[in-house]
PDB file of C-alpha atoms in Angstrom:
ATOM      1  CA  UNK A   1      11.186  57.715 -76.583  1.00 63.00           C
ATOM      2  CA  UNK A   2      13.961  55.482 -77.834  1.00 69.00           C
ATOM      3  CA  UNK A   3      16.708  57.451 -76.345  1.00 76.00           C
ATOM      4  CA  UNK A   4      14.548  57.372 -72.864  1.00 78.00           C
ATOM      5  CA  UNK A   5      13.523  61.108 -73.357  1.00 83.00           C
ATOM      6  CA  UNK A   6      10.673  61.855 -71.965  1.00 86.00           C
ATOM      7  CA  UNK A   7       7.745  63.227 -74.250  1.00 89.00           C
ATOM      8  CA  UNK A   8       5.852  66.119 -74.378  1.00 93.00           C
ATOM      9  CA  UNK A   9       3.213  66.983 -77.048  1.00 95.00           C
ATOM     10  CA  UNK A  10       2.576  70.547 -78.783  1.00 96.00           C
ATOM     11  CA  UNK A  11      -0.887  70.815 -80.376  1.00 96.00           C
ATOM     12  CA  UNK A  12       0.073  73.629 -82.919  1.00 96.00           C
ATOM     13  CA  UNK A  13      -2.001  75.400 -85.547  1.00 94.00           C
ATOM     14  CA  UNK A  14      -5.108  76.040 -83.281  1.00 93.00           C
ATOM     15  CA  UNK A  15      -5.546  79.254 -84.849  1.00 91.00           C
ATOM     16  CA  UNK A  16      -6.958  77.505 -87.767  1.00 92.00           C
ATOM     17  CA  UNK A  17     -10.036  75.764 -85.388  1.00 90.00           C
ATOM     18  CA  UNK A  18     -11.516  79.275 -85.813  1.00 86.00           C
ATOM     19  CA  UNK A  19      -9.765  81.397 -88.061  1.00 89.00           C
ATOM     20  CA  UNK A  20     -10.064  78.710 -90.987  1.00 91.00           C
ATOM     21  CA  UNK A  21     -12.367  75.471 -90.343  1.00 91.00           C
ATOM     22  CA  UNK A  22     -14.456  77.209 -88.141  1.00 90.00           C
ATOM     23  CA  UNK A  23     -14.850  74.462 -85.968  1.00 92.00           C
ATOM     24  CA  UNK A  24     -17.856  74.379 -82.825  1.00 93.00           C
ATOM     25  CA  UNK A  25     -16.238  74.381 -79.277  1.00 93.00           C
ATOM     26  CA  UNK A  26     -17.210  70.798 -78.692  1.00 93.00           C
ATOM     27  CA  UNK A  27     -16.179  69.691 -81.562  1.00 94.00           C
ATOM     28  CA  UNK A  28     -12.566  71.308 -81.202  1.00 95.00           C
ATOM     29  CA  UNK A  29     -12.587  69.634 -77.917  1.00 96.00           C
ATOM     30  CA  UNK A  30     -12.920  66.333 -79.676  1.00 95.00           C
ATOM     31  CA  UNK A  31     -10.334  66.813 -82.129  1.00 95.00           C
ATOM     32  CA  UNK A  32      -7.782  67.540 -79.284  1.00 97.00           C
ATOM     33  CA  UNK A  33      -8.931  64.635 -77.225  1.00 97.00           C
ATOM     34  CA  UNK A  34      -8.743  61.807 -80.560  1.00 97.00           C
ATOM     35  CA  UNK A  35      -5.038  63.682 -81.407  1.00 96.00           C
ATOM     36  CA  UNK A  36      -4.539  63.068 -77.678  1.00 97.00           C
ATOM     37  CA  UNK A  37      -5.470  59.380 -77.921  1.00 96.00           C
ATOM     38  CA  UNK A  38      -3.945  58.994 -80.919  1.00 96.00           C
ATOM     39  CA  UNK A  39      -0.174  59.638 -79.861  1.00 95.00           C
ATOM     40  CA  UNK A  40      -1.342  57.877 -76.584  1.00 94.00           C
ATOM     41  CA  UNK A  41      -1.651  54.500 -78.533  1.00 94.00           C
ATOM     42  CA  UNK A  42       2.066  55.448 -80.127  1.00 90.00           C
ATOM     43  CA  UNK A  43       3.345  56.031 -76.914  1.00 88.00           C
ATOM     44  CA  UNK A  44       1.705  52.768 -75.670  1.00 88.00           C
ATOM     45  CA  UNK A  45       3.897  50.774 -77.278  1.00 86.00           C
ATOM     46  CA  UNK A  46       7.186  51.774 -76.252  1.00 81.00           C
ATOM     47  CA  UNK A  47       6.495  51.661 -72.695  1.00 80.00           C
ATOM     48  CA  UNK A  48       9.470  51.425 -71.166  1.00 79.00           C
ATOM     49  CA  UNK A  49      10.107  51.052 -66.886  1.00 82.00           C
ATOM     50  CA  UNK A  50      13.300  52.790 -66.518  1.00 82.00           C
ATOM     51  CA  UNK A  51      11.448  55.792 -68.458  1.00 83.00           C
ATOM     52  CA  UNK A  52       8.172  55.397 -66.453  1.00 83.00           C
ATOM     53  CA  UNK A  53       4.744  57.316 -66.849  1.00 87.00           C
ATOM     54  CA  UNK A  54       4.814  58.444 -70.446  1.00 89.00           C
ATOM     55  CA  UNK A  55       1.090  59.056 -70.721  1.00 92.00           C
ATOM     56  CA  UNK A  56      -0.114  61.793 -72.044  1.00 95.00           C
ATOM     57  CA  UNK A  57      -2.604  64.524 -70.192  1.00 96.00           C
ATOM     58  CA  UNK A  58      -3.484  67.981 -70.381  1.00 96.00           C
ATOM     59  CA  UNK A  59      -4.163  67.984 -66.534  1.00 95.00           C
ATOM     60  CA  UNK A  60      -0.259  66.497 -65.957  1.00 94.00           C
ATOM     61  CA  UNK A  61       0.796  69.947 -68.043  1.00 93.00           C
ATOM     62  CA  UNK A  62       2.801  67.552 -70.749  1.00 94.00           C
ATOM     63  CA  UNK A  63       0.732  69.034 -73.410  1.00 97.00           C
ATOM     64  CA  UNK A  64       0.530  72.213 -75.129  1.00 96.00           C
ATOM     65  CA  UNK A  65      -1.976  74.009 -77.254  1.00 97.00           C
ATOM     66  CA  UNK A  66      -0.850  76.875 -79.247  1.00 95.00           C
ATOM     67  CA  UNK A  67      -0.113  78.758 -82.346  1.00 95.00           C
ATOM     68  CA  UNK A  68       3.529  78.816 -83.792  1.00 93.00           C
ATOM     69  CA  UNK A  69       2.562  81.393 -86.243  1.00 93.00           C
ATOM     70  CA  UNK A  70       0.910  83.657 -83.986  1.00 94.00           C
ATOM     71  CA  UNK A  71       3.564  83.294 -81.183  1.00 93.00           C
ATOM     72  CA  UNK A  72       1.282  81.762 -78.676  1.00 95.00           C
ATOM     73  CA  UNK A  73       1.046  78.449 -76.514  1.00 95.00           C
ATOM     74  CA  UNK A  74      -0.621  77.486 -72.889  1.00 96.00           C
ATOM     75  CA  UNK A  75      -1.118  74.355 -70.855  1.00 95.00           C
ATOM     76  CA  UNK A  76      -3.750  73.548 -68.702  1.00 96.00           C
ATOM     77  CA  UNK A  77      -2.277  75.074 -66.026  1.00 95.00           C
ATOM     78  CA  UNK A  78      -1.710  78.449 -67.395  1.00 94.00           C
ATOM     79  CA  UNK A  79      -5.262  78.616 -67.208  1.00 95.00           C
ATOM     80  CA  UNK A  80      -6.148  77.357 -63.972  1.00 95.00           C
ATOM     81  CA  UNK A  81      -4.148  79.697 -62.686  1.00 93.00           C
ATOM     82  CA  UNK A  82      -6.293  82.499 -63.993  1.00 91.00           C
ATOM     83  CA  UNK A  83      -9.289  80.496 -62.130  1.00 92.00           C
ATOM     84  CA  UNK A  84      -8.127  79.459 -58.932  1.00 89.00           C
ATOM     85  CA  UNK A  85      -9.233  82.444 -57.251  1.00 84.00           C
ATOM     86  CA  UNK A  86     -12.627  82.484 -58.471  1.00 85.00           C
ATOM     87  CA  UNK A  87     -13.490  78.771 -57.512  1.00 85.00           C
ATOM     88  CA  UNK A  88     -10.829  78.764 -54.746  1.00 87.00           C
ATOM     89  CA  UNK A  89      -9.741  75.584 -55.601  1.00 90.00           C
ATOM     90  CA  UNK A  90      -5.591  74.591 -55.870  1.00 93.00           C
ATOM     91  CA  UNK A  91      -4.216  75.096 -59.508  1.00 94.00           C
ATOM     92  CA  UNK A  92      -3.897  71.431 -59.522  1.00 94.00           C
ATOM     93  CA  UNK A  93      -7.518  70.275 -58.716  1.00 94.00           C
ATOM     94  CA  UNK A  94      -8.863  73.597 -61.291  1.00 95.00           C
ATOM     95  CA  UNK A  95      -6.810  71.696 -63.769  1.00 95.00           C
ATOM     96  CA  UNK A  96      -8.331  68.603 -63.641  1.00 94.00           C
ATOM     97  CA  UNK A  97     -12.188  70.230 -63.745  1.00 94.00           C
ATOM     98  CA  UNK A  98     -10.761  72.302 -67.117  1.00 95.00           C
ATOM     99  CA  UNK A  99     -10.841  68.442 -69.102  1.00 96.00           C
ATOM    100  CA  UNK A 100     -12.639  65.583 -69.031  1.00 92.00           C
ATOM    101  CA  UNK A 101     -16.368  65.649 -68.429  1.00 92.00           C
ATOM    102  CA  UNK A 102     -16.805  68.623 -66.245  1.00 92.00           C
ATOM    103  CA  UNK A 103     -19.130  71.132 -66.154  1.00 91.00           C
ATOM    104  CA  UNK A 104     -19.723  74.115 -63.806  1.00 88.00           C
ATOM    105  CA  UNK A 105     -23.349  74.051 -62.248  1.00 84.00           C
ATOM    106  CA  UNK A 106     -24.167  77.916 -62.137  1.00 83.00           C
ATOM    107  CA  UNK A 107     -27.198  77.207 -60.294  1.00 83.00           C
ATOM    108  CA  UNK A 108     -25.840  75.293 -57.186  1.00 82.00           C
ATOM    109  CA  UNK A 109     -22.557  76.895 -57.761  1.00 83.00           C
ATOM    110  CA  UNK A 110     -20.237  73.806 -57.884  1.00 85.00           C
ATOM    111  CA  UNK A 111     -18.316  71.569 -60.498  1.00 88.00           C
ATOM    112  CA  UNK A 112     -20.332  68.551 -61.321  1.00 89.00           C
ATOM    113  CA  UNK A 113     -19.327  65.365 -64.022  1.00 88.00           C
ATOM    114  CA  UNK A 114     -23.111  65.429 -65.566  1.00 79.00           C
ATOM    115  CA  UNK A 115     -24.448  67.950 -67.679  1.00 75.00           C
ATOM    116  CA  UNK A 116     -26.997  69.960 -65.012  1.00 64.00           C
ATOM    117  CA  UNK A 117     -30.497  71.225 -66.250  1.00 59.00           C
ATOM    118  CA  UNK A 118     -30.942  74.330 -67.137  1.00 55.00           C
ATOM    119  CA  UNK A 119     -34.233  75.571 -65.107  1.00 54.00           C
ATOM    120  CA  UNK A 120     -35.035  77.663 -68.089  1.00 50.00           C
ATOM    121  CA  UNK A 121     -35.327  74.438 -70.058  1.00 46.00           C
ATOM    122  CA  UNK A 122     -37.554  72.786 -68.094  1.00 47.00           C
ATOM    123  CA  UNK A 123     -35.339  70.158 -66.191  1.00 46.00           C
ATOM    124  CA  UNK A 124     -34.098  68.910 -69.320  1.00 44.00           C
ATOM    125  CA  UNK A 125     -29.982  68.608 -69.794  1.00 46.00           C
ATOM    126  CA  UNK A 126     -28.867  71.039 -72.646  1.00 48.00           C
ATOM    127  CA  UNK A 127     -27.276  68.991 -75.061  1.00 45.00           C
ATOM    128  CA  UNK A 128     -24.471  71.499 -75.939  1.00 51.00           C
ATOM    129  CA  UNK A 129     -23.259  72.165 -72.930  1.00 79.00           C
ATOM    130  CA  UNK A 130     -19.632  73.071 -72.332  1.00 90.00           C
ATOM    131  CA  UNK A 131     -17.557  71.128 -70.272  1.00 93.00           C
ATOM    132  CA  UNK A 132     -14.907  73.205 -68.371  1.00 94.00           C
ATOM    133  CA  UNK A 133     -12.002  73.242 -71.321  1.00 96.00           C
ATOM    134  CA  UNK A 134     -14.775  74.785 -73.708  1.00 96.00           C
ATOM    135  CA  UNK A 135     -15.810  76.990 -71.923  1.00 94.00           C
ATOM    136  CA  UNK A 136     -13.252  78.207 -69.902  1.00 95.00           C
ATOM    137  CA  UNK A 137     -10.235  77.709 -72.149  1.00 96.00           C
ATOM    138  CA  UNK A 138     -11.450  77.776 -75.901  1.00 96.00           C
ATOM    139  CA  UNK A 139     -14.324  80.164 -75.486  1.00 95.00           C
ATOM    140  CA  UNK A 140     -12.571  82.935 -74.235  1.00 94.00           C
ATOM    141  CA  UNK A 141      -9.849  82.137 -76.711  1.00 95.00           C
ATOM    142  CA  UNK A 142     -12.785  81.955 -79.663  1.00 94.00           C
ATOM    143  CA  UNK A 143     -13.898  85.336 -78.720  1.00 94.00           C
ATOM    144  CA  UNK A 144     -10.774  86.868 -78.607  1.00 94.00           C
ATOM    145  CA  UNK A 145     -10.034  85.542 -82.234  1.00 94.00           C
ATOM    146  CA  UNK A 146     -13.314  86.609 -83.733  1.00 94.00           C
ATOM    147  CA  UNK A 147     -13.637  90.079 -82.256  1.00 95.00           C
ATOM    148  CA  UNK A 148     -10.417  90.613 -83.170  1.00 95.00           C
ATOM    149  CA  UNK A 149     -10.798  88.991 -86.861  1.00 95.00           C
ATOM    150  CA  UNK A 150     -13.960  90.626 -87.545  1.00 94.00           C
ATOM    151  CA  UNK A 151     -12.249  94.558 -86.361  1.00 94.00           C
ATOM    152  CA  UNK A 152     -14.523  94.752 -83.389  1.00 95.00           C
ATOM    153  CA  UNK A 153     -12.388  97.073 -81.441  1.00 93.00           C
ATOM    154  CA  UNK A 154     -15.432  97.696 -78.932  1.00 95.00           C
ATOM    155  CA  UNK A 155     -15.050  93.918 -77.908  1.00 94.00           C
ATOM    156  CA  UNK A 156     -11.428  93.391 -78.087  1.00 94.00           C
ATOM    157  CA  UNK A 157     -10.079  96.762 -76.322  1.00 93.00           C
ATOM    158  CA  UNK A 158     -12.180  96.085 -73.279  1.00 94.00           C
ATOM    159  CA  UNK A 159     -10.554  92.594 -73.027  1.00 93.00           C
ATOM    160  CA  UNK A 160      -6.987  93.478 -73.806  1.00 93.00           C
ATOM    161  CA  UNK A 161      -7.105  96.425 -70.899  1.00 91.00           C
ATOM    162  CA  UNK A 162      -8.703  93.991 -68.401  1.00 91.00           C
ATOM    163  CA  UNK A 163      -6.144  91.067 -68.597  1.00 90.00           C
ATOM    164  CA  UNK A 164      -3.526  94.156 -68.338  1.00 89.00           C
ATOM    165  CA  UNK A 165      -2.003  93.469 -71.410  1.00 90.00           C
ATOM    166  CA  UNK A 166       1.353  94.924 -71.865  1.00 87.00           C
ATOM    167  CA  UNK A 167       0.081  96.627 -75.001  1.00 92.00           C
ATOM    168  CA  UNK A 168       1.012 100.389 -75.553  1.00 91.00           C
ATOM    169  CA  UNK A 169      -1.803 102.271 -77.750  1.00 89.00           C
ATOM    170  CA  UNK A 170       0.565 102.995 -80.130  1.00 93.00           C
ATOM    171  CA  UNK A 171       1.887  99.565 -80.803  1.00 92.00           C
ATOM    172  CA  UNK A 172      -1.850  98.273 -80.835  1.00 92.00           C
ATOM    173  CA  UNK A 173      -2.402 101.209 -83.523  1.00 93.00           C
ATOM    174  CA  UNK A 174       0.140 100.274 -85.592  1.00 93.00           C
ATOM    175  CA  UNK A 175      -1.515  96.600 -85.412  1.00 92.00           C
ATOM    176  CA  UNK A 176      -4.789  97.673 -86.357  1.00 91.00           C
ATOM    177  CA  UNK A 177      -3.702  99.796 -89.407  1.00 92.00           C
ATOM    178  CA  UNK A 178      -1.656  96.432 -90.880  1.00 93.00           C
ATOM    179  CA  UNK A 179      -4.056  93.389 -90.683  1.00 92.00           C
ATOM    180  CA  UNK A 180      -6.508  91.769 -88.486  1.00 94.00           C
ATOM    181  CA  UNK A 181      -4.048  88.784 -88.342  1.00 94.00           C
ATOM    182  CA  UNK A 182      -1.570  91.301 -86.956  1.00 95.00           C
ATOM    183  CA  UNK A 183      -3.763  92.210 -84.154  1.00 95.00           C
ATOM    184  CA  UNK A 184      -4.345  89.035 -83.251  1.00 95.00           C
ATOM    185  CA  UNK A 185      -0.305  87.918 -83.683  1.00 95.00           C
ATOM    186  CA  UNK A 186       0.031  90.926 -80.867  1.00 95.00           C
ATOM    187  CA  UNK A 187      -2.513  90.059 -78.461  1.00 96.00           C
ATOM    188  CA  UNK A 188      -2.314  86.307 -78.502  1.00 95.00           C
ATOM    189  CA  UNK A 189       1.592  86.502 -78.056  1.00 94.00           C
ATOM    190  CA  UNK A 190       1.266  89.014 -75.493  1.00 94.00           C
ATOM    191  CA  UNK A 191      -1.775  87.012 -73.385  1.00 94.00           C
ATOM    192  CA  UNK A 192      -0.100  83.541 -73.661  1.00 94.00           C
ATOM    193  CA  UNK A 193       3.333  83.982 -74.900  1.00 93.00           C
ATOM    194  CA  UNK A 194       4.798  80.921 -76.186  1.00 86.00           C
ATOM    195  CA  UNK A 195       8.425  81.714 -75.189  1.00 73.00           C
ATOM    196  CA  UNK A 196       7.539  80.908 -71.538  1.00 57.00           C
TER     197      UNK A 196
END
């Protein structure tokens, strides 16, 4: 920031949300959003004019979630892309409903900033529900990790061959026959490679 640079901010180690501390989806959310804050007040104080906006925000794609040791990393935007099609809404606006207070209504089939009722709960707002990064960002991640982690091949195969993972049987064989970890180092650098 000193040398007018602007930032950008990798959240690394997100394996270990699941894979180690076992962490609730909301919860993860949280600790991403404090972190968040956190460097936000750092970066408050060298605000600078020639240097400009130096905010951070997952929906303005400076940040970065990921996994160093498992070779993976993704910004908001990696994943609104997967999602634009299905809400056919611009990778920019599906963005902005993936954080913050945003929650898909299933029932009136829109995005929504309160928590809706649940009409099997008797108009009353489920507590735990997941705003858009939970559940459309960490959950699918969360799944991948424990099917994987827990050698539940008739969960994870499925997946891999539907997101046409560049994955060759062989390779994935190899994987399986090593470590769990292993299989998950393949997949998860394969899915969201952090080289790109």
């Amino acid at each position: 920031i000193l040398e007018r640079v602007k930032p950008v901010l990798f959240i690394n180690k997100c394996d270990r949300i699941w894979l180690e501390k076992k962490l609730p989806l909301n919860d993860t959310y949280k600790l991403f959003k404090n972190t968040i804050s956190s460097v936000n007040a750092i970066c408050d104080t060298y605000k600078d004019q020639i240097l400009g906006d130096i905010y951070m925000d997952p929906v303005k794609n400076n940040i970065g979630f990921g996994s160093g040791y498992f070779g993976y990393g993704f910004t908001l935007n990696d994943f609104a892309k997967m999602y634009t099609g299905k809400y056919g809404i611009s990778t920019q606006k599906m963005c902005k409903k993936l954080w913050g207070n945003n929650y898909f209504d299933v029932d009136q089939k829109q995005w929504t900033k309160q928590q809706t009722t649940n009409k099997s709960s008797r108009n009353r707002p489920s507590m735990d529900q997941e705003n858009g990064f939970c559940k459309y960002v960490l959950k699918p991640l969360k799944v991948l990790h424990d099917s994987i982690m827990n050698g539940e091949t008739e969960i994870y195969e499925p997946i891999i061959s539907a997101l046409g993972l560049d994955i060759k049987p062989k390779e994935l064989k190899e994987a399986q026959d090593k470590k769990p970890k292993d299989v998950l180092r393949l997949v998860m650098s394969r899915l969201l490679p952090a080289k790109n």
